[in-house]
PDB file of C-alpha atoms in Angstrom:
ATOM      1  CA  UNK A   1      -0.071  -0.258  -0.256  1.00  0.00           C
ATOM      2  CA  UNK A   2       1.086   3.718  -0.521  1.00  0.00           C
ATOM      3  CA  UNK A   3       2.237   5.250   2.420  1.00  0.00           C
ATOM      4  CA  UNK A   4       3.115   8.593   0.910  1.00  0.00           C
ATOM      5  CA  UNK A   5       0.911  10.641  -1.628  1.00  0.00           C
ATOM      6  CA  UNK A   6       2.534  13.333  -3.455  1.00  0.00           C
ATOM      7  CA  UNK A   7       0.680  16.487  -4.475  1.00  0.00           C
ATOM      8  CA  UNK A   8       0.654  17.561  -7.369  1.00  0.00           C
ATOM      9  CA  UNK A   9       1.459  14.941  -9.710  1.00  0.00           C
ATOM     10  CA  UNK A  10       2.967  17.082 -12.461  1.00  0.00           C
ATOM     11  CA  UNK A  11       4.379  20.731 -12.271  1.00  0.00           C
ATOM     12  CA  UNK A  12       5.506  22.844 -14.446  1.00  0.00           C
ATOM     13  CA  UNK A  13       7.253  26.256 -14.093  1.00  0.00           C
ATOM     14  CA  UNK A  14       9.842  28.993 -15.331  1.00  0.00           C
ATOM     15  CA  UNK A  15      13.356  28.609 -14.878  1.00  0.00           C
ATOM     16  CA  UNK A  16      14.200  30.729 -11.640  1.00  0.00           C
ATOM     17  CA  UNK A  17      10.769  30.189 -10.252  1.00  0.00           C
ATOM     18  CA  UNK A  18      10.367  28.051  -6.918  1.00  0.00           C
ATOM     19  CA  UNK A  19       8.830  24.857  -6.827  1.00  0.00           C
ATOM     20  CA  UNK A  20       6.839  23.352  -3.894  1.00  0.00           C
ATOM     21  CA  UNK A  21       5.741  19.721  -3.669  1.00  0.00           C
ATOM     22  CA  UNK A  22       3.667  18.139  -0.885  1.00  0.00           C
ATOM     23  CA  UNK A  23       3.618  14.674   0.540  1.00  0.00           C
ATOM     24  CA  UNK A  24       0.982  13.386   2.685  1.00  0.00           C
ATOM     25  CA  UNK A  25       1.144   9.916   4.596  1.00  0.00           C
ATOM     26  CA  UNK A  26      -1.172   7.820   6.801  1.00  0.00           C
ATOM     27  CA  UNK A  27       0.702   6.414   9.611  1.00  0.00           C
ATOM     28  CA  UNK A  28       3.105   7.598  12.382  1.00  0.00           C
ATOM     29  CA  UNK A  29       6.767   7.663  11.188  1.00  0.00           C
ATOM     30  CA  UNK A  30      10.195   7.643  11.974  1.00  0.00           C
ATOM     31  CA  UNK A  31      11.529   9.720   9.186  1.00  0.00           C
ATOM     32  CA  UNK A  32      10.525  11.030   5.964  1.00  0.00           C
ATOM     33  CA  UNK A  33      12.850  11.094   2.857  1.00  0.00           C
ATOM     34  CA  UNK A  34      12.756  12.798  -0.605  1.00  0.00           C
ATOM     35  CA  UNK A  35      14.608  11.484  -3.500  1.00  0.00           C
ATOM     36  CA  UNK A  36      14.985  12.621  -7.203  1.00  0.00           C
ATOM     37  CA  UNK A  37      14.925  10.731 -10.231  1.00  0.00           C
ATOM     38  CA  UNK A  38      16.049  11.759 -13.222  1.00  0.00           C
ATOM     39  CA  UNK A  39      14.075  10.516 -16.546  1.00  0.00           C
ATOM     40  CA  UNK A  40      15.042   6.509 -16.941  1.00  0.00           C
ATOM     41  CA  UNK A  41      17.422   6.445 -14.129  1.00  0.00           C
ATOM     42  CA  UNK A  42      17.657   5.115 -10.521  1.00  0.00           C
ATOM     43  CA  UNK A  43      16.975   7.594  -7.476  1.00  0.00           C
ATOM     44  CA  UNK A  44      18.785   9.806  -5.402  1.00  0.00           C
ATOM     45  CA  UNK A  45      18.524  10.782  -1.923  1.00  0.00           C
ATOM     46  CA  UNK A  46      18.416  14.588  -1.456  1.00  0.00           C
ATOM     47  CA  UNK A  47      17.256  14.913   2.506  1.00  0.00           C
ATOM     48  CA  UNK A  48      15.914  13.345   5.417  1.00  0.00           C
ATOM     49  CA  UNK A  49      13.856  14.815   7.868  1.00  0.00           C
ATOM     50  CA  UNK A  50      13.235  13.033  11.441  1.00  0.00           C
ATOM     51  CA  UNK A  51       9.852  12.760  13.255  1.00  0.00           C
ATOM     52  CA  UNK A  52      11.187  15.284  15.731  1.00  0.00           C
ATOM     53  CA  UNK A  53      12.191  17.846  12.919  1.00  0.00           C
ATOM     54  CA  UNK A  54      10.304  20.370  11.769  1.00  0.00           C
ATOM     55  CA  UNK A  55      12.352  21.992   8.968  1.00  0.00           C
ATOM     56  CA  UNK A  56      15.679  21.173   7.152  1.00  0.00           C
ATOM     57  CA  UNK A  57      17.659  22.796   4.694  1.00  0.00           C
ATOM     58  CA  UNK A  58      20.202  21.666   2.001  1.00  0.00           C
ATOM     59  CA  UNK A  59      21.471  23.786  -0.701  1.00  0.00           C
ATOM     60  CA  UNK A  60      18.566  25.066  -2.490  1.00  0.00           C
ATOM     61  CA  UNK A  61      15.951  22.690  -0.889  1.00  0.00           C
ATOM     62  CA  UNK A  62      14.111  23.372   2.200  1.00  0.00           C
ATOM     63  CA  UNK A  63      11.932  20.460   3.472  1.00  0.00           C
ATOM     64  CA  UNK A  64       9.362  20.990   6.406  1.00  0.00           C
ATOM     65  CA  UNK A  65       7.240  18.262   8.070  1.00  0.00           C
ATOM     66  CA  UNK A  66       4.258  18.665  10.385  1.00  0.00           C
ATOM     67  CA  UNK A  67       3.168  15.507  12.041  1.00  0.00           C
ATOM     68  CA  UNK A  68       0.085  16.549  13.251  1.00  0.00           C
ATOM     69  CA  UNK A  69      -1.248  16.995   9.798  1.00  0.00           C
ATOM     70  CA  UNK A  70       0.862  14.013   8.816  1.00  0.00           C
ATOM     71  CA  UNK A  71       2.379  16.216   5.715  1.00  0.00           C
ATOM     72  CA  UNK A  72       5.371  17.205   4.304  1.00  0.00           C
ATOM     73  CA  UNK A  73       6.671  19.463   1.715  1.00  0.00           C
ATOM     74  CA  UNK A  74       9.649  19.810  -0.501  1.00  0.00           C
ATOM     75  CA  UNK A  75      10.581  23.479  -1.569  1.00  0.00           C
ATOM     76  CA  UNK A  76      13.187  23.858  -4.610  1.00  0.00           C
ATOM     77  CA  UNK A  77      14.042  27.627  -4.908  1.00  0.00           C
ATOM     78  CA  UNK A  78      15.791  29.212  -8.068  1.00  0.00           C
ATOM     79  CA  UNK A  79      14.514  26.315 -10.104  1.00  0.00           C
ATOM     80  CA  UNK A  80      17.323  25.229 -12.804  1.00  0.00           C
ATOM     81  CA  UNK A  81      16.471  23.108 -16.186  1.00  0.00           C
ATOM     82  CA  UNK A  82      18.689  20.547 -14.166  1.00  0.00           C
ATOM     83  CA  UNK A  83      15.908  20.374 -11.613  1.00  0.00           C
ATOM     84  CA  UNK A  84      13.402  18.735 -14.272  1.00  0.00           C
ATOM     85  CA  UNK A  85      12.821  15.341 -12.473  1.00  0.00           C
ATOM     86  CA  UNK A  86      10.340  13.447 -10.518  1.00  0.00           C
ATOM     87  CA  UNK A  87      10.573  13.662  -6.770  1.00  0.00           C
ATOM     88  CA  UNK A  88       9.483  11.159  -4.518  1.00  0.00           C
ATOM     89  CA  UNK A  89       8.503  11.179  -1.067  1.00  0.00           C
ATOM     90  CA  UNK A  90       9.187   7.924   1.048  1.00  0.00           C
ATOM     91  CA  UNK A  91       8.528   7.244   4.765  1.00  0.00           C
ATOM     92  CA  UNK A  92       9.769   5.139   7.475  1.00  0.00           C
ATOM     93  CA  UNK A  93       7.042   4.056   9.829  1.00  0.00           C
ATOM     94  CA  UNK A  94       7.602   3.270  13.440  1.00  0.00           C
ATOM     95  CA  UNK A  95       8.206  -0.506  14.063  1.00  0.00           C
ATOM     96  CA  UNK A  96       8.727  -0.918  10.161  1.00  0.00           C
ATOM     97  CA  UNK A  97      12.578  -0.874   8.533  1.00  0.00           C
ATOM     98  CA  UNK A  98      11.307  -0.379   5.278  1.00  0.00           C
ATOM     99  CA  UNK A  99      11.085   2.863   2.909  1.00  0.00           C
ATOM    100  CA  UNK A 100       7.374   3.059   1.388  1.00  0.00           C
ATOM    101  CA  UNK A 101       7.375   5.541  -1.574  1.00  0.00           C
ATOM    102  CA  UNK A 102       4.723   7.779  -2.846  1.00  0.00           C
ATOM    103  CA  UNK A 103       4.035   7.755  -6.618  1.00  0.00           C
ATOM    104  CA  UNK A 104       5.686  10.945  -6.980  1.00  0.00           C
ATOM    105  CA  UNK A 105       5.819  14.606  -8.543  1.00  0.00           C
ATOM    106  CA  UNK A 106       6.978  15.016 -12.196  1.00  0.00           C
ATOM    107  CA  UNK A 107       8.823  18.616 -12.116  1.00  0.00           C
ATOM    108  CA  UNK A 108       9.489  20.190 -15.496  1.00  0.00           C
ATOM    109  CA  UNK A 109      11.436  23.440 -15.622  1.00  0.00           C
ATOM    110  CA  UNK A 110      10.587  25.607 -18.704  1.00  0.00           C
ATOM    111  CA  UNK A 111      13.681  27.360 -19.626  1.00  0.00           C
TER     112      UNK A 111
ATOM    113  CA  UNK B   1      30.458   7.798  -3.018  1.00  0.00           C
ATOM    114  CA  UNK B   2      28.549   4.852  -2.814  1.00  0.00           C
ATOM    115  CA  UNK B   3      28.128   2.828  -5.905  1.00  0.00           C
ATOM    116  CA  UNK B   4      25.479   0.605  -6.559  1.00  0.00           C
ATOM    117  CA  UNK B   5      25.555  -1.371 -10.103  1.00  0.00           C
ATOM    118  CA  UNK B   6      23.168  -3.545 -11.416  1.00  0.00           C
ATOM    119  CA  UNK B   7      23.942  -6.218 -14.274  1.00  0.00           C
ATOM    120  CA  UNK B   8      22.069  -4.760 -17.360  1.00  0.00           C
ATOM    121  CA  UNK B   9      20.314  -1.637 -18.084  1.00  0.00           C
ATOM    122  CA  UNK B  10      17.979  -3.377 -20.650  1.00  0.00           C
ATOM    123  CA  UNK B  11      16.899  -6.739 -20.939  1.00  0.00           C
ATOM    124  CA  UNK B  12      14.456  -8.732 -23.319  1.00  0.00           C
ATOM    125  CA  UNK B  13      12.846 -12.058 -21.995  1.00  0.00           C
ATOM    126  CA  UNK B  14      10.523 -14.218 -23.451  1.00  0.00           C
ATOM    127  CA  UNK B  15       7.684 -15.585 -21.359  1.00  0.00           C
ATOM    128  CA  UNK B  16       8.528 -18.648 -19.136  1.00  0.00           C
ATOM    129  CA  UNK B  17      12.156 -17.919 -18.865  1.00  0.00           C
ATOM    130  CA  UNK B  18      14.094 -18.057 -15.582  1.00  0.00           C
ATOM    131  CA  UNK B  19      15.433 -14.004 -15.330  1.00  0.00           C
ATOM    132  CA  UNK B  20      18.355 -13.294 -13.023  1.00  0.00           C
ATOM    133  CA  UNK B  21      18.927  -9.603 -12.422  1.00  0.00           C
ATOM    134  CA  UNK B  22      22.244  -8.999 -10.329  1.00  0.00           C
ATOM    135  CA  UNK B  23      22.935  -6.084  -8.321  1.00  0.00           C
ATOM    136  CA  UNK B  24      26.218  -5.069  -6.598  1.00  0.00           C
ATOM    137  CA  UNK B  25      27.260  -2.250  -3.953  1.00  0.00           C
ATOM    138  CA  UNK B  26      30.594  -1.678  -2.848  1.00  0.00           C
ATOM    139  CA  UNK B  27      29.980   0.442   0.490  1.00  0.00           C
ATOM    140  CA  UNK B  28      29.684  -2.700   2.973  1.00  0.00           C
ATOM    141  CA  UNK B  29      25.806  -2.065   3.390  1.00  0.00           C
ATOM    142  CA  UNK B  30      23.974  -4.469   5.502  1.00  0.00           C
ATOM    143  CA  UNK B  31      20.846  -3.671   3.827  1.00  0.00           C
ATOM    144  CA  UNK B  32      19.555  -4.648   0.031  1.00  0.00           C
ATOM    145  CA  UNK B  33      16.341  -4.276  -1.557  1.00  0.00           C
ATOM    146  CA  UNK B  34      14.706  -4.882  -5.002  1.00  0.00           C
ATOM    147  CA  UNK B  35      11.804  -2.993  -6.052  1.00  0.00           C
ATOM    148  CA  UNK B  36       9.950  -2.661  -9.383  1.00  0.00           C
ATOM    149  CA  UNK B  37       8.566   0.846 -10.682  1.00  0.00           C
ATOM    150  CA  UNK B  38       5.552   0.966 -12.919  1.00  0.00           C
ATOM    151  CA  UNK B  39       3.708   3.987 -13.963  1.00  0.00           C
ATOM    152  CA  UNK B  40       1.328   5.419 -11.542  1.00  0.00           C
ATOM    153  CA  UNK B  41       2.252   2.923  -8.963  1.00  0.00           C
ATOM    154  CA  UNK B  42       5.428   4.457  -7.708  1.00  0.00           C
ATOM    155  CA  UNK B  43       8.071   2.142  -6.273  1.00  0.00           C
ATOM    156  CA  UNK B  44       7.291  -1.115  -4.714  1.00  0.00           C
ATOM    157  CA  UNK B  45       9.136  -3.333  -2.646  1.00  0.00           C
ATOM    158  CA  UNK B  46       9.541  -6.787  -3.694  1.00  0.00           C
ATOM    159  CA  UNK B  47      12.489  -8.373  -1.614  1.00  0.00           C
ATOM    160  CA  UNK B  48      15.053  -7.049   1.230  1.00  0.00           C
ATOM    161  CA  UNK B  49      17.929  -8.328   3.009  1.00  0.00           C
ATOM    162  CA  UNK B  50      19.376  -7.417   6.500  1.00  0.00           C
ATOM    163  CA  UNK B  51      22.378  -9.895   5.780  1.00  0.00           C
ATOM    164  CA  UNK B  52      23.986 -12.620   4.166  1.00  0.00           C
ATOM    165  CA  UNK B  53      21.629 -15.521   3.704  1.00  0.00           C
ATOM    166  CA  UNK B  54      18.940 -13.541   5.319  1.00  0.00           C
ATOM    167  CA  UNK B  55      15.775 -12.160   3.256  1.00  0.00           C
ATOM    168  CA  UNK B  56      12.247 -11.002   3.834  1.00  0.00           C
ATOM    169  CA  UNK B  57       9.432 -10.451   2.018  1.00  0.00           C
ATOM    170  CA  UNK B  58       8.258  -6.974   0.454  1.00  0.00           C
ATOM    171  CA  UNK B  59       4.988  -5.881  -0.272  1.00  0.00           C
ATOM    172  CA  UNK B  60       4.827  -8.012  -3.678  1.00  0.00           C
ATOM    173  CA  UNK B  61       7.127 -10.945  -3.597  1.00  0.00           C
ATOM    174  CA  UNK B  62       4.884 -13.013  -5.579  1.00  0.00           C
ATOM    175  CA  UNK B  63       6.716 -14.407  -8.455  1.00  0.00           C
ATOM    176  CA  UNK B  64      10.050 -13.622  -7.552  1.00  0.00           C
ATOM    177  CA  UNK B  65      12.960 -15.037  -5.459  1.00  0.00           C
ATOM    178  CA  UNK B  66      16.316 -13.420  -3.945  1.00  0.00           C
ATOM    179  CA  UNK B  67      19.531 -14.858  -3.178  1.00  0.00           C
ATOM    180  CA  UNK B  68      22.493 -13.191  -0.963  1.00  0.00           C
ATOM    181  CA  UNK B  69      25.440 -15.473  -0.743  1.00  0.00           C
ATOM    182  CA  UNK B  70      27.894 -12.520  -0.361  1.00  0.00           C
ATOM    183  CA  UNK B  71      27.371  -9.116   1.430  1.00  0.00           C
ATOM    184  CA  UNK B  72      27.829  -7.279  -1.676  1.00  0.00           C
ATOM    185  CA  UNK B  73      25.646  -9.079  -4.045  1.00  0.00           C
ATOM    186  CA  UNK B  74      21.834  -9.507  -4.039  1.00  0.00           C
ATOM    187  CA  UNK B  75      20.183 -11.123  -6.647  1.00  0.00           C
ATOM    188  CA  UNK B  76      16.494 -11.121  -7.900  1.00  0.00           C
ATOM    189  CA  UNK B  77      15.197 -14.257  -9.728  1.00  0.00           C
ATOM    190  CA  UNK B  78      12.258 -14.644 -11.813  1.00  0.00           C
ATOM    191  CA  UNK B  79      11.600 -18.169 -11.721  1.00  0.00           C
ATOM    192  CA  UNK B  80       9.409 -18.092 -14.896  1.00  0.00           C
ATOM    193  CA  UNK B  81       9.029 -15.182 -16.275  1.00  0.00           C
ATOM    194  CA  UNK B  82       5.440 -13.344 -17.311  1.00  0.00           C
ATOM    195  CA  UNK B  83       4.470 -10.476 -19.316  1.00  0.00           C
ATOM    196  CA  UNK B  84       2.965  -8.871 -16.033  1.00  0.00           C
ATOM    197  CA  UNK B  85       6.720  -8.799 -14.670  1.00  0.00           C
ATOM    198  CA  UNK B  86       7.695  -6.322 -17.702  1.00  0.00           C
ATOM    199  CA  UNK B  87       8.804  -3.123 -15.371  1.00  0.00           C
ATOM    200  CA  UNK B  88      11.838  -0.946 -14.113  1.00  0.00           C
ATOM    201  CA  UNK B  89      13.804  -3.101 -11.783  1.00  0.00           C
ATOM    202  CA  UNK B  90      15.624  -0.896  -8.846  1.00  0.00           C
ATOM    203  CA  UNK B  91      18.043  -2.391  -6.337  1.00  0.00           C
ATOM    204  CA  UNK B  92      19.129  -0.297  -3.263  1.00  0.00           C
ATOM    205  CA  UNK B  93      21.469  -0.679  -0.454  1.00  0.00           C
ATOM    206  CA  UNK B  94      21.685   1.195   2.923  1.00  0.00           C
ATOM    207  CA  UNK B  95      23.699   0.895   6.301  1.00  0.00           C
ATOM    208  CA  UNK B  96      22.125  -1.419   9.145  1.00  0.00           C
ATOM    209  CA  UNK B  97      23.544   0.705  11.920  1.00  0.00           C
ATOM    210  CA  UNK B  98      21.247   3.609  10.937  1.00  0.00           C
ATOM    211  CA  UNK B  99      18.549   1.190   9.856  1.00  0.00           C
ATOM    212  CA  UNK B 100      16.484   3.806   8.829  1.00  0.00           C
ATOM    213  CA  UNK B 101      18.982   5.792   7.055  1.00  0.00           C
ATOM    214  CA  UNK B 102      19.078   6.816   3.294  1.00  0.00           C
ATOM    215  CA  UNK B 103      18.918   4.220   0.488  1.00  0.00           C
ATOM    216  CA  UNK B 104      21.429   4.098  -2.454  1.00  0.00           C
ATOM    217  CA  UNK B 105      20.012   3.087  -5.542  1.00  0.00           C
ATOM    218  CA  UNK B 106      21.470   1.262  -8.960  1.00  0.00           C
ATOM    219  CA  UNK B 107      20.743   2.824 -12.521  1.00  0.00           C
ATOM    220  CA  UNK B 108      17.926   0.139 -12.480  1.00  0.00           C
ATOM    221  CA  UNK B 109      16.938  -2.421 -15.151  1.00  0.00           C
ATOM    222  CA  UNK B 110      14.303  -2.238 -17.570  1.00  0.00           C
ATOM    223  CA  UNK B 111      13.210  -5.712 -18.125  1.00  0.00           C
ATOM    224  CA  UNK B 112      10.591  -6.676 -21.156  1.00  0.00           C
ATOM    225  CA  UNK B 113       9.139 -10.017 -21.209  1.00  0.00           C
ATOM    226  CA  UNK B 114       7.483 -10.944 -24.575  1.00  0.00           C
TER     227      UNK B 114
END
């Protein structure tokens, strides 16, 4: 079963704009992770946020976590053409060692 | 950098054939995983392994088996390939000491069963 659900499913923005993607999940989690996948390739880990953290930054990425709403958001600032990819959230529920992935957001940056 | 390699990028097999997908990681990770990825369904876990000769079923193990004889290598086996196993297969590894840590993925194998 899918634990995480991303929203929107697809997003197109102009280069230089900010992109925001959201993820909702159903059960309590140990941590939540975001991954990027370029077309036809493997996934690359971007950032991990633990359940006791509310916000985390990494370069142009900002992730927030609201455990009361069971949701997270990924913000990419000053987008570049190279950011064009699919983005997935993945959750690690308590008492479970496995990552459960959502279906992803397809981000297209228009030059 | 962690490197996870998969034996083939593209593979075409016939229905009923036995198929082996190999995955090797070079960072001494304890955990290894096999996923399949299908449009609209995201990544689904087939099997994972915490250690040599240990394996656990994931969400969709039917029609698959795995083998982990060495720490660095995790094989996915399709005993009798069927057309509904046409998919992208992704291998990943992670540390056990931080068992809920990030996973490192291979480039994927796109398998077509005809």
